[in-house]
XYZ file of C-alpha atoms in Angstrom:
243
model
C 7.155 6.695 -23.258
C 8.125 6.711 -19.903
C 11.531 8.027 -18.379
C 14.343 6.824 -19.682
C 16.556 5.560 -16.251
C 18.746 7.991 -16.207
C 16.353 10.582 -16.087
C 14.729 8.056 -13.263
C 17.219 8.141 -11.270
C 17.444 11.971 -11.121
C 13.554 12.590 -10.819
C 13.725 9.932 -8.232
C 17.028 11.192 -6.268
C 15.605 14.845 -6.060
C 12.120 13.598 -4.902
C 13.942 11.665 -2.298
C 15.820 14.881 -0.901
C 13.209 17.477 -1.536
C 10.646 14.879 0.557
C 13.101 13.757 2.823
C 13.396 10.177 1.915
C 16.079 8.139 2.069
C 18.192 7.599 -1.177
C 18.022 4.037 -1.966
C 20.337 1.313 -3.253
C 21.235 1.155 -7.086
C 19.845 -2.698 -7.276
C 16.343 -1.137 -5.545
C 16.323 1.744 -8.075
C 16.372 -0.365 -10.706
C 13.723 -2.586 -9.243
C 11.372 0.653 -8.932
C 12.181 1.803 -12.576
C 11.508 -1.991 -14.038
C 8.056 -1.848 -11.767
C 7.413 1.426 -13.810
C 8.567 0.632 -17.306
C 6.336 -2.129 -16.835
C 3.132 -0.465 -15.856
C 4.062 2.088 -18.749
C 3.868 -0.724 -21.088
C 0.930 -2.762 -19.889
C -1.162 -0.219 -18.812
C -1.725 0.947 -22.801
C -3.625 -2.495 -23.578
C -4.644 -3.128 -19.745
C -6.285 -0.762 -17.317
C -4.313 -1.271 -14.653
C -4.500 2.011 -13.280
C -5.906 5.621 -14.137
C -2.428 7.215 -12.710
C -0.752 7.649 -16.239
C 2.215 9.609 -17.555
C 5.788 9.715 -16.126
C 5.713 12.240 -13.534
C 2.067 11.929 -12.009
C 3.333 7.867 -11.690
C 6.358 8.827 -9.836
C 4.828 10.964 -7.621
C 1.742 9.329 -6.675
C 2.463 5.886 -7.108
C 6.207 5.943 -6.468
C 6.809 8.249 -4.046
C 3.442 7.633 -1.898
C 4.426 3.946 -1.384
C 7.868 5.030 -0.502
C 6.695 6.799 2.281
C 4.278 4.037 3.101
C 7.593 1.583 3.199
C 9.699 4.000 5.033
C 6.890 3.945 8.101
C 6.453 -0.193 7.288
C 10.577 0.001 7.807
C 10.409 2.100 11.170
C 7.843 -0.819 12.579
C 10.269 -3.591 12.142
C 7.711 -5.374 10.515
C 9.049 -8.618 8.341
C 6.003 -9.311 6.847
C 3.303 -7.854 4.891
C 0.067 -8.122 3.556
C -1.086 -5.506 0.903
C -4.746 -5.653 0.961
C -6.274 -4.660 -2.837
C -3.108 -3.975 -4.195
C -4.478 -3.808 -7.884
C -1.645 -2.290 -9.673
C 1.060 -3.611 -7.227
C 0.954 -0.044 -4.863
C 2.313 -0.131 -1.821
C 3.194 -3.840 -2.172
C 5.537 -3.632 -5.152
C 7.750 -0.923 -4.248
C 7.778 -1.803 -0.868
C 9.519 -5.175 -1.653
C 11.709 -3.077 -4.107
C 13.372 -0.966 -1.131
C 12.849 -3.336 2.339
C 14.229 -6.805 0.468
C 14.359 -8.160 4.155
C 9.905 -8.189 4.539
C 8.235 -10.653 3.088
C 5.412 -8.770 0.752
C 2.011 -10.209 -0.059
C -0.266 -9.017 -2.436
C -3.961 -10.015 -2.195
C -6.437 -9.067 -5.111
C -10.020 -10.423 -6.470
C -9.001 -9.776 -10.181
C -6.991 -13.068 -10.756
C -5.033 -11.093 -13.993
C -3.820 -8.320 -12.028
C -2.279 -10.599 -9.582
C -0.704 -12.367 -12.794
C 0.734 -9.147 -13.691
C 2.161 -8.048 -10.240
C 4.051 -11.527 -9.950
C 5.344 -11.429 -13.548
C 6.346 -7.543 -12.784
C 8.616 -8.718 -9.429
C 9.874 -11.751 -11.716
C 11.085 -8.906 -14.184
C 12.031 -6.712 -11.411
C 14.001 -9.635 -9.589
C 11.718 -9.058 -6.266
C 12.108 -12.210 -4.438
C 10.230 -11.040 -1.388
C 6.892 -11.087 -3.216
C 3.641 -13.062 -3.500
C 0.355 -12.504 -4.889
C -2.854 -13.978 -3.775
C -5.930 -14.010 -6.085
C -9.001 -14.039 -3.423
C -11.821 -11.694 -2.092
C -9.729 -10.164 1.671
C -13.352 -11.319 3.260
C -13.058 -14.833 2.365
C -9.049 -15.235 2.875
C -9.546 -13.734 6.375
C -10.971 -16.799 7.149
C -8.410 -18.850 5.792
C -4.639 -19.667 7.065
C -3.222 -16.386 6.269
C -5.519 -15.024 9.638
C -3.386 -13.368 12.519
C -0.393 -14.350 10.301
C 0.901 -11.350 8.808
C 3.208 -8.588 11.215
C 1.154 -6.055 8.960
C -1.089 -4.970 6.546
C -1.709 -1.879 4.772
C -3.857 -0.670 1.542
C -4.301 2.448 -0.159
C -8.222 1.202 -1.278
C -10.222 3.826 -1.820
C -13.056 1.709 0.364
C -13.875 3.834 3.982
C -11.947 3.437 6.886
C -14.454 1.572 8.872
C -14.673 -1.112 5.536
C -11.255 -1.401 5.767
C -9.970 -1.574 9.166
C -12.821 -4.603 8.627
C -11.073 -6.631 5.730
C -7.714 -5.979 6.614
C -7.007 -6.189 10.942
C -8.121 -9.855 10.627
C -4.872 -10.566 8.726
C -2.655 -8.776 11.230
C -1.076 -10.861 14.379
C -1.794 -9.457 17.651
C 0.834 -6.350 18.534
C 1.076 -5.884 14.745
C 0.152 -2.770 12.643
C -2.134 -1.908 9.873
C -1.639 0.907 7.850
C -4.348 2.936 6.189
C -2.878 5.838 3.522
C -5.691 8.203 3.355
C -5.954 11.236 1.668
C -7.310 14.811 3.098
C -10.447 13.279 4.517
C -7.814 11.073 6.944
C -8.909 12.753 10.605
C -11.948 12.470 9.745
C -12.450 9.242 9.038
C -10.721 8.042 12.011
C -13.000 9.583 14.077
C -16.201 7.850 12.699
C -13.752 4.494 12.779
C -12.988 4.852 16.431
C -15.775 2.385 17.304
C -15.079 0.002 14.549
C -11.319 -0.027 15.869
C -12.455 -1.221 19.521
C -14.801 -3.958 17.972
C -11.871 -4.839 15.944
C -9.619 -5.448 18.511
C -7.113 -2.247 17.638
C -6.380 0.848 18.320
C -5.165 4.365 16.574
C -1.095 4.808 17.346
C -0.564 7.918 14.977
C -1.870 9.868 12.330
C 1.246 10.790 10.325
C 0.784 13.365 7.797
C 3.623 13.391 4.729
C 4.015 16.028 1.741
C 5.078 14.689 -1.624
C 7.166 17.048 -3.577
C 5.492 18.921 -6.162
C 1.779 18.094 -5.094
C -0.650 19.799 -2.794
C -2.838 17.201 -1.799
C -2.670 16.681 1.382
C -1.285 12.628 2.552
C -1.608 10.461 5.829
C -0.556 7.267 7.271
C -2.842 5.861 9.876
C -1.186 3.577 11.776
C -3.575 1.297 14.040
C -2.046 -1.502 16.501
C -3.395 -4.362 16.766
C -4.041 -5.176 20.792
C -6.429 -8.125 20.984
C -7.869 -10.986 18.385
C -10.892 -10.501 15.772
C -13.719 -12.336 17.114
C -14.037 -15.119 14.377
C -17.346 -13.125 12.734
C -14.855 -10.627 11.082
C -14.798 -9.923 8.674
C -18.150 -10.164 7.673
C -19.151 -10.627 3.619
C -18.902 -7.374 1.592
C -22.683 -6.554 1.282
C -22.558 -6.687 5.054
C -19.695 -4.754 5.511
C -20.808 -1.924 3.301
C -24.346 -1.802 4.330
C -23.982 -1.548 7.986
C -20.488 -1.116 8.872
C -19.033 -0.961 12.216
C-alpha cells in the first residue's frame, strides 16, 4: 500500500526542504500523489516500472523529476517533449507542478502511453499528451524542431540519445539528459555527436536527493543550429555506429 496523503504530503514537504525544492501548490500535490497511487496500483498487474515501494518511488521517481522540472522551469520553456517516458517520469510530474508547459510524452509501447493519459485524466493534468511511436520515426514527422525542449531519463547512452531526441527541439531550445554518476563522462565521448547534431553542452548540473547517495546530473545541451534531415538515423544504426 502506498502512502496514505497525509503522510505524502509530509514525506514530500520535508524532501522539498531538505533538497531545496520549492514547496508546491496543494492542487499539484495532489496531482503528484494521484500519479503515485496510480502507479502503486497498476504496477502489481503491469510492469510499469522496477522502482517499487513508497519511499524508493518518491525519491527516485518523484523527487528526480522534480528537479528535472525545476531546471525545465528556470529555461522558460512552454513546451515539452519527454522522449521514452515509459512510466510517465519526468513527463508526468512535470505537468503536475509547471501547469503553464505543454508536456508530451512519446513511447513505442502503445499501453504504457494508454496508461500515462488515463493517469493525467485521473490526476486532472490538462497539459499532457502521449504519443505512441518509435522517437526515430516521429523525428521525421511534424513534431520536428517543434518542441522548446526535450528531455529523457532513458537509460540508452548519451551519444544515442542526444540522436533521438535534439531533432525534436527548435533551434535555441534545450534538451535535457538526467544521467546518473557516469554523467561527465559521457559528455565527453558525446562532444562530437553534439557538433554533428547541431548543439552544444550549456551545464552539467549536479543535484543530491535527500536520503540517497547516488550521485544525479542534468545535462543541459542548447540547441544552436538545425539537424541535417538524416537524423536521426534508424535504431540499429544509431546503436551500431553512433556519432
Amino acid at each position: 500500500m502506498f502512502y496514505t496523503k497525509e503522510e505524502f504530503e509530509k514525506e514530500l514537504c520535508d524532501i522539498c526542504r531538505r533538497g531545496e525544492l520549492p514547496q508546491y501548490s496543494v492542487e499539484s500535490v495532489q496531482k503528484l500523489y494521484t500519479i503515485c497511487e496510480m502507479l502503486d496500483e497498476r504496477s502489481k498487474s503491469f510492469n510499469l516500472t522496477a522502482i517499487t515501494g513508497p519511499w524508493a518511488v518518491m525519491r527516485k521517481h518523484i523527487a528526480d523529476c522534480l528537479y528535472f522540472a525545476e531546471m525545465l522551469r528556470g529555461e522558460g520553456a512552454k513546451s515539452l517533449i519527454d522522449v521514452g517516458s515509459g512510466a510517465g517520469f519526468p513527463s508526468l510530474p512535470t505537468a503536475a507542478v509547471l501547469p503553464d508547459t505543454a508536456v508530451t510524452a512519446l513511447d513505442s509501447t502503445a499501453k504504457k502511453v494508454a496508461y500515462m493519459k488515463e493517469c493525467a485524466a485521473a490526476a486532472g493534468i490538462s497539459n499532457f499528451d502521449g504519443i505512441a511511436g518509435r522517437a526515430e520515426e516521429a523525428a521525421h514527422t511534424a513534431l520536428r524542431e517543434s518542441f522548446d525542449a526535450a528531455g529523457a531519463r532513458a537509460v540508452a547512452s548519451l551519444r544515442v540519445l542526444l540522436e533521438l531526441c535534439t531533432p525534436f527541439v527548435r533551434v535555441g531550445g534545450t534538451f535535457i539528459a538526467m544521467k546518473g554518476a557516469a554523467a561527465l563522462e559521457e559528455a565527453e565521448e558525446a562532444k562530437s555527436a553534439a557538433k554533428v547534431l547541431g548543439c552544444e553542452l550549456a551545464e552539467c548540473r549536479q543535484y543530491f536527493i535527500p536520503d540517497l547517495e547516488e550521485k544525479r546530473f542534468l545535462l543541459i545541451y542548447r540547441k544552436i543550429s538545425p539537424v541535417k534531415a538524416i537524423h536521426p538515423r534508424n535504431y540499429s544504426q544509431i546503436t551500431k555506429k553512433p556519432l
